[in-house]
């Protein structure tokens, strides 16, 4: 059986083995997918051991998304721009290819819910999670992509970094207050993990608009609920993005596209 894994530290909480095992069943692929805890500073060794043991590919999560760069021979443009790798493929010729499927996972989930990605999008946050999704969002050719972050200079840096790829601007809190509502609002901050809202006015939402929180939990996040109570028609958490990024990795490895909605439903119920 072909072997795949997710590397992280800690890793016991990971839903990736469950998701990929479901994909394998659904597409009738004979593969095994496990979670491997690598020691900090020993990512390359852990990967070598896995490859020697027949590993064909892996996902990479915190804190190894940068270490994964160093072991790769070929790196996709979207991973380079994201400055993070979440998918490695161990090729027959001994080389390693690296990619980042987070942004594609988000965009696929947004599109499957008919989010108007060609209109005005607000992305809140300017950390690693935001950086990973900007290029795929700009590939949807939004009328405008605005980045807002609590620390404005980081939003400005990101807007400059991606300026060649589309209409991207950083806004201050004051500018946001003066702006009209956005068609799609995406929260990439880690604020939801501590039940907090980012410092943005409720006027960012538009009536009947679309909101997305990249975080997820056992219940709707505070951001998801806040968006609904401020006129959004659709407000989703990041479980679909999690399954979506896994699906894109699976397709890279197995050249078959798994169906995501049934897996998202199964995870919600579990
Ligand atoms: P990640 O990889 O999850 O993006 P990160 O790189 O540490 O993690 O970035 C966290 C992001 O969440 C940043 O944009 C951070 O804002 P600052 O740059 O101002 O620190 C944002 N963030 C975290 N907690 C927040 C909070 N309570 N309110 C607003 N923004 C918050």
Short mmCIF file of C-alpha atoms and ligand atoms in Angstrom, two decimals:
data_model
loop_
_atom_site.label_atom_id
_atom_site.label_comp_id
_atom_site.label_asym_id
_atom_site.label_seq_id
_atom_site.Cartn_x
_atom_site.Cartn_y
_atom_site.Cartn_z
CA UNK A 1 0.00 0.00 0.00
CA UNK A 2 1.22 3.51 -0.80
CA UNK A 3 2.04 5.47 2.32
CA UNK A 4 1.16 9.08 3.10
CA UNK A 5 1.30 11.06 6.33
CA UNK A 6 0.93 14.43 7.98
CA UNK A 7 3.95 15.74 9.89
CA UNK A 8 3.53 18.16 12.76
CA UNK A 9 4.27 18.75 16.43
CA UNK A 10 1.86 18.39 18.15
CA UNK A 11 -0.09 16.22 15.73
CA UNK A 12 -2.48 13.98 17.69
CA UNK A 13 -5.38 16.44 17.12
CA UNK A 14 -5.02 16.28 13.31
CA UNK A 15 -8.12 15.40 11.28
CA UNK A 16 -6.02 14.73 8.16
CA UNK A 17 -5.77 10.91 8.61
CA UNK A 18 -9.56 10.70 8.87
CA UNK A 19 -10.11 12.96 5.85
CA UNK A 20 -7.61 11.18 3.58
CA UNK A 21 -8.84 7.75 4.64
CA UNK A 22 -12.37 8.83 3.62
CA UNK A 23 -11.04 10.14 0.28
CA UNK A 24 -9.23 6.85 -0.31
CA UNK A 25 -12.38 4.82 0.38
CA UNK A 26 -14.48 7.06 -1.82
CA UNK A 27 -12.07 6.91 -4.79
CA UNK A 28 -11.10 3.24 -4.19
CA UNK A 29 -7.41 4.02 -3.79
CA UNK A 30 -5.24 1.59 -1.82
CA UNK A 31 -3.31 3.85 0.51
CA UNK A 32 -2.46 4.34 4.15
CA UNK A 33 -2.37 7.82 5.75
CA UNK A 34 -1.00 8.34 9.26
CA UNK A 35 -0.04 11.23 11.58
CA UNK A 36 3.67 11.49 12.43
CA UNK A 37 5.07 13.65 15.21
CA UNK A 38 8.51 14.90 14.18
CA UNK A 39 10.87 16.38 16.76
CA UNK A 40 11.56 20.10 16.41
CA UNK A 41 14.74 20.58 14.34
CA UNK A 42 14.51 17.05 12.95
CA UNK A 43 11.98 17.44 10.18
CA UNK A 44 14.38 16.48 7.35
CA UNK A 45 15.45 13.31 9.18
CA UNK A 46 11.84 12.33 9.83
CA UNK A 47 11.00 12.82 6.14
CA UNK A 48 14.03 10.76 5.03
CA UNK A 49 12.98 7.90 7.29
CA UNK A 50 9.45 8.06 5.91
CA UNK A 51 10.64 8.03 2.29
CA UNK A 52 13.00 5.11 2.99
CA UNK A 53 9.99 3.30 4.43
CA UNK A 54 8.02 3.77 1.19
CA UNK A 55 6.38 7.18 1.80
CA UNK A 56 4.95 8.70 -1.40
CA UNK A 57 3.86 12.07 -0.09
CA UNK A 58 3.02 14.05 3.02
CA UNK A 59 1.22 17.04 4.39
CA UNK A 60 3.10 19.41 6.64
CA UNK A 61 1.64 21.43 9.47
CA UNK A 62 2.81 23.63 12.34
CA UNK A 63 5.71 24.15 13.02
CA UNK A 64 7.30 22.62 9.90
CA UNK A 65 5.81 24.64 7.02
CA UNK A 66 9.12 26.47 6.55
CA UNK A 67 11.38 23.45 7.14
CA UNK A 68 9.51 21.77 4.30
CA UNK A 69 10.97 24.35 1.90
CA UNK A 70 14.48 23.25 2.68
CA UNK A 71 13.94 19.60 1.74
CA UNK A 72 12.22 20.43 -1.58
CA UNK A 73 13.85 20.32 -5.03
CA UNK A 74 10.90 21.84 -6.91
CA UNK A 75 8.61 24.46 -5.35
CA UNK A 76 5.34 25.68 -6.91
CA UNK A 77 4.82 29.41 -7.46
CA UNK A 78 1.90 29.52 -5.02
CA UNK A 79 4.01 27.90 -2.27
CA UNK A 80 6.84 30.33 -2.96
CA UNK A 81 4.49 33.30 -2.68
CA UNK A 82 2.85 31.84 0.43
CA UNK A 83 6.33 31.30 1.92
CA UNK A 84 4.93 28.05 3.28
CA UNK A 85 4.61 24.46 2.11
CA UNK A 86 1.84 22.09 3.20
CA UNK A 87 2.25 19.31 0.63
CA UNK A 88 5.31 17.30 -0.37
CA UNK A 89 5.45 14.70 -3.10
CA UNK A 90 8.28 12.15 -3.17
CA UNK A 91 8.95 11.54 -6.84
CA UNK A 92 10.17 8.30 -8.41
CA UNK A 93 13.48 9.96 -9.40
CA UNK A 94 14.23 10.75 -5.76
CA UNK A 95 13.39 14.47 -5.97
CA UNK A 96 10.83 16.19 -3.77
CA UNK A 97 8.13 18.57 -5.06
CA UNK A 98 6.55 21.12 -2.72
CA UNK A 99 3.21 22.88 -2.97
CA UNK A 100 0.76 24.85 -0.85
CA UNK A 101 -2.88 23.84 -1.23
CA UNK A 102 -4.39 26.03 1.53
CA UNK A 103 -5.45 28.85 -0.79
CA UNK A 104 -6.93 26.50 -3.38
CA UNK A 105 -8.82 24.73 -0.56
CA UNK A 106 -10.30 28.05 0.56
CA UNK A 107 -11.19 29.20 -2.96
CA UNK A 108 -12.82 25.84 -3.79
CA UNK A 109 -14.93 26.02 -0.64
CA UNK A 110 -15.93 29.63 -1.35
CA UNK A 111 -16.82 28.80 -4.95
CA UNK A 112 -18.86 25.77 -3.96
CA UNK A 113 -21.00 28.18 -1.89
CA UNK A 114 -21.29 30.69 -4.77
CA UNK A 115 -19.24 33.42 -3.07
CA UNK A 116 -18.93 36.38 -5.49
CA UNK A 117 -15.14 36.29 -5.73
CA UNK A 118 -15.08 38.66 -8.71
CA UNK A 119 -16.38 41.51 -6.51
CA UNK A 120 -14.89 43.34 -3.51
CA UNK A 121 -13.16 41.10 -0.97
CA UNK A 122 -11.90 42.06 2.48
CA UNK A 123 -9.23 39.82 4.02
CA UNK A 124 -8.73 40.43 7.74
CA UNK A 125 -5.30 39.47 9.13
CA UNK A 126 -1.80 39.54 7.69
CA UNK A 127 -0.12 36.47 9.21
CA UNK A 128 0.85 33.18 7.62
CA UNK A 129 -2.77 32.14 7.06
CA UNK A 130 -3.48 35.33 5.07
CA UNK A 131 -0.29 35.10 3.04
CA UNK A 132 -1.14 31.55 2.01
CA UNK A 133 -4.44 32.49 0.36
CA UNK A 134 -3.77 35.84 -1.34
CA UNK A 135 -2.44 34.56 -4.69
CA UNK A 136 -5.32 32.06 -5.20
CA UNK A 137 -7.82 34.83 -4.26
CA UNK A 138 -6.21 37.25 -6.74
CA UNK A 139 -6.35 34.53 -9.40
CA UNK A 140 -10.17 34.87 -9.13
CA UNK A 141 -9.71 38.46 -10.37
CA UNK A 142 -11.66 40.30 -7.68
CA UNK A 143 -12.60 43.90 -8.42
CA UNK A 144 -10.55 44.73 -5.32
CA UNK A 145 -8.83 42.78 -2.54
CA UNK A 146 -8.42 44.81 0.65
CA UNK A 147 -6.18 43.62 3.48
CA UNK A 148 -6.81 44.86 7.00
CA UNK A 149 -4.67 43.93 9.98
CA UNK A 150 -4.52 45.07 13.62
CA UNK A 151 -0.86 45.90 12.90
CA UNK A 152 -1.25 47.97 9.73
CA UNK A 153 2.39 47.75 8.56
CA UNK A 154 2.04 43.98 8.06
CA UNK A 155 -1.02 44.50 5.84
CA UNK A 156 0.93 47.08 3.83
CA UNK A 157 3.85 44.68 3.39
CA UNK A 158 1.53 41.98 2.06
CA UNK A 159 -0.20 44.39 -0.34
CA UNK A 160 3.22 45.38 -1.73
CA UNK A 161 4.41 41.77 -1.93
CA UNK A 162 1.39 40.77 -4.07
CA UNK A 163 0.96 44.04 -6.02
CA UNK A 164 1.97 42.45 -9.34
CA UNK A 165 -0.81 39.85 -9.15
CA UNK A 166 -3.96 41.98 -8.96
CA UNK A 167 -5.78 44.92 -7.40
CA UNK A 168 -4.68 44.64 -3.76
CA UNK A 169 -4.69 47.45 -1.14
CA UNK A 170 -4.11 47.70 2.60
CA UNK A 171 -6.61 49.75 4.62
CA UNK A 172 -6.40 51.26 8.11
CA UNK A 173 -9.27 50.94 10.60
CA UNK A 174 -10.29 54.52 9.76
CA UNK A 175 -10.33 53.77 6.03
CA UNK A 176 -12.44 50.69 6.69
CA UNK A 177 -14.93 52.80 8.64
CA UNK A 178 -15.26 55.13 5.65
CA UNK A 179 -15.50 52.33 3.11
CA UNK A 180 -18.75 50.76 1.88
CA UNK A 181 -19.51 47.12 2.75
CA UNK A 182 -17.66 44.26 1.08
CA UNK A 183 -19.24 41.44 -0.93
CA UNK A 184 -16.99 38.83 0.71
CA UNK A 185 -15.29 39.19 4.11
CA UNK A 186 -12.70 36.59 5.14
CA UNK A 187 -11.25 36.39 8.64
CA UNK A 188 -7.76 34.86 8.68
CA UNK A 189 -6.79 36.06 12.16
CA UNK A 190 -6.28 33.70 15.07
CA UNK A 191 -8.68 35.88 17.16
CA UNK A 192 -11.49 33.28 16.85
CA UNK A 193 -9.34 30.71 18.65
CA UNK A 194 -9.70 32.83 21.80
CA UNK A 195 -13.34 33.76 21.09
CA UNK A 196 -12.41 37.30 20.09
CA UNK A 197 -13.38 39.48 17.17
CA UNK A 198 -10.77 41.40 15.18
CA UNK A 199 -11.01 45.22 15.54
CA UNK A 200 -13.23 45.92 12.52
CA UNK A 201 -16.49 47.90 12.28
CA UNK A 202 -19.70 45.96 11.49
CA UNK A 203 -20.11 48.18 8.41
CA UNK A 204 -17.58 45.94 6.58
CA UNK A 205 -20.47 43.55 5.83
CA UNK A 206 -23.06 44.16 3.14
CA UNK A 207 -26.73 43.14 3.28
CA UNK A 208 -26.97 39.62 1.87
CA UNK A 209 -23.18 39.42 1.79
CA UNK A 210 -20.79 36.55 2.35
CA UNK A 211 -18.53 35.94 5.37
CA UNK A 212 -15.91 33.28 6.00
CA UNK A 213 -13.84 32.47 9.08
CA UNK A 214 -10.78 30.32 8.38
CA UNK A 215 -10.99 29.07 11.98
CA UNK A 216 -13.46 26.38 13.00
CA UNK A 217 -14.57 24.64 16.17
CA UNK A 218 -17.32 22.52 17.66
CA UNK A 219 -19.73 25.44 17.38
CA UNK A 220 -19.94 28.46 15.05
CA UNK A 221 -17.12 30.92 15.76
CA UNK A 222 -17.90 34.37 17.20
CA UNK A 223 -17.00 35.86 13.82
CA UNK A 224 -19.40 33.57 11.92
CA UNK A 225 -22.25 34.58 14.28
CA UNK A 226 -21.34 38.27 14.25
CA UNK A 227 -21.42 38.34 10.44
CA UNK A 228 -24.87 36.73 10.40
CA UNK A 229 -26.22 39.23 12.91
CA UNK A 230 -24.91 42.05 10.72
CA UNK A 231 -26.74 41.25 7.51
CA UNK A 232 -24.65 38.49 5.89
CA UNK A 233 -26.67 35.81 4.19
CA UNK A 234 -23.94 33.18 4.21
CA UNK A 235 -21.35 32.82 6.96
CA UNK A 236 -19.09 29.77 7.03
CA UNK A 237 -16.29 28.48 9.21
CA UNK A 238 -13.02 26.98 7.96
CA UNK A 239 -13.89 23.28 8.11
CA UNK A 240 -14.58 23.33 4.38
CA UNK A 241 -11.17 24.88 3.75
CA UNK A 242 -9.51 22.15 5.83
CA UNK A 243 -11.17 19.42 3.79
CA UNK A 244 -10.63 21.42 0.61
CA UNK A 245 -6.87 21.74 1.03
CA UNK A 246 -6.68 18.01 1.77
CA UNK A 247 -8.62 17.30 -1.43
CA UNK A 248 -6.18 19.33 -3.54
CA UNK A 249 -3.20 17.48 -1.96
CA UNK A 250 -4.93 14.14 -2.59
CA UNK A 251 -5.45 15.06 -6.23
CA UNK A 252 -1.78 16.04 -6.63
CA UNK A 253 -0.72 12.62 -5.33
CA UNK A 254 -3.41 10.36 -6.82
CA UNK A 255 -4.61 12.30 -9.88
CA UNK A 256 -8.23 11.85 -8.84
CA UNK A 257 -10.48 14.53 -7.35
CA UNK A 258 -12.28 13.43 -4.19
CA UNK A 259 -15.74 14.73 -3.27
CA UNK A 260 -15.56 17.02 -0.23
CA UNK A 261 -19.13 17.79 0.90
CA UNK A 262 -19.87 14.35 2.39
CA UNK A 263 -16.58 14.44 4.31
CA UNK A 264 -17.34 17.94 5.65
CA UNK A 265 -20.78 16.70 6.80
CA UNK A 266 -19.26 13.63 8.45
CA UNK A 267 -16.73 15.78 10.33
CA UNK A 268 -19.46 18.19 11.49
CA UNK A 269 -21.43 15.30 12.92
CA UNK A 270 -18.47 13.64 14.65
P1 LIG B 1 -1.41 32.51 11.29
O1 LIG B 1 -0.38 31.61 10.67
O2 LIG B 1 -2.57 31.77 11.91
O3 LIG B 1 -1.85 33.58 10.36
P2 LIG B 1 0.23 34.42 12.63
O4 LIG B 1 1.18 34.45 11.47
O5 LIG B 1 0.76 34.45 14.02
O6 LIG B 1 -0.70 33.14 12.56
O7 LIG B 1 -0.80 35.65 12.43
C1 LIG B 1 -1.88 35.86 13.29
C2 LIG B 1 -2.77 36.95 12.68
O8 LIG B 1 -3.92 37.10 13.51
C3 LIG B 1 -2.11 38.31 12.61
O9 LIG B 1 -2.66 39.02 11.52
C4 LIG B 1 -2.55 38.93 13.95
O10 LIG B 1 -2.54 40.33 13.97
P3 LIG B 1 -1.16 41.14 14.33
O11 LIG B 1 -0.31 41.06 13.10
O12 LIG B 1 -1.62 42.50 14.64
O13 LIG B 1 -0.57 40.41 15.50
C5 LIG B 1 -3.97 38.44 14.01
N1 LIG B 1 -4.55 38.38 15.36
C6 LIG B 1 -4.31 37.48 16.32
N2 LIG B 1 -5.09 37.72 17.42
C7 LIG B 1 -5.85 38.80 17.10
C8 LIG B 1 -6.85 39.56 17.79
N3 LIG B 1 -7.23 39.23 19.03
N4 LIG B 1 -7.41 40.60 17.15
C9 LIG B 1 -7.03 40.92 15.91
N5 LIG B 1 -6.09 40.27 15.19
C10 LIG B 1 -5.51 39.23 15.78
#
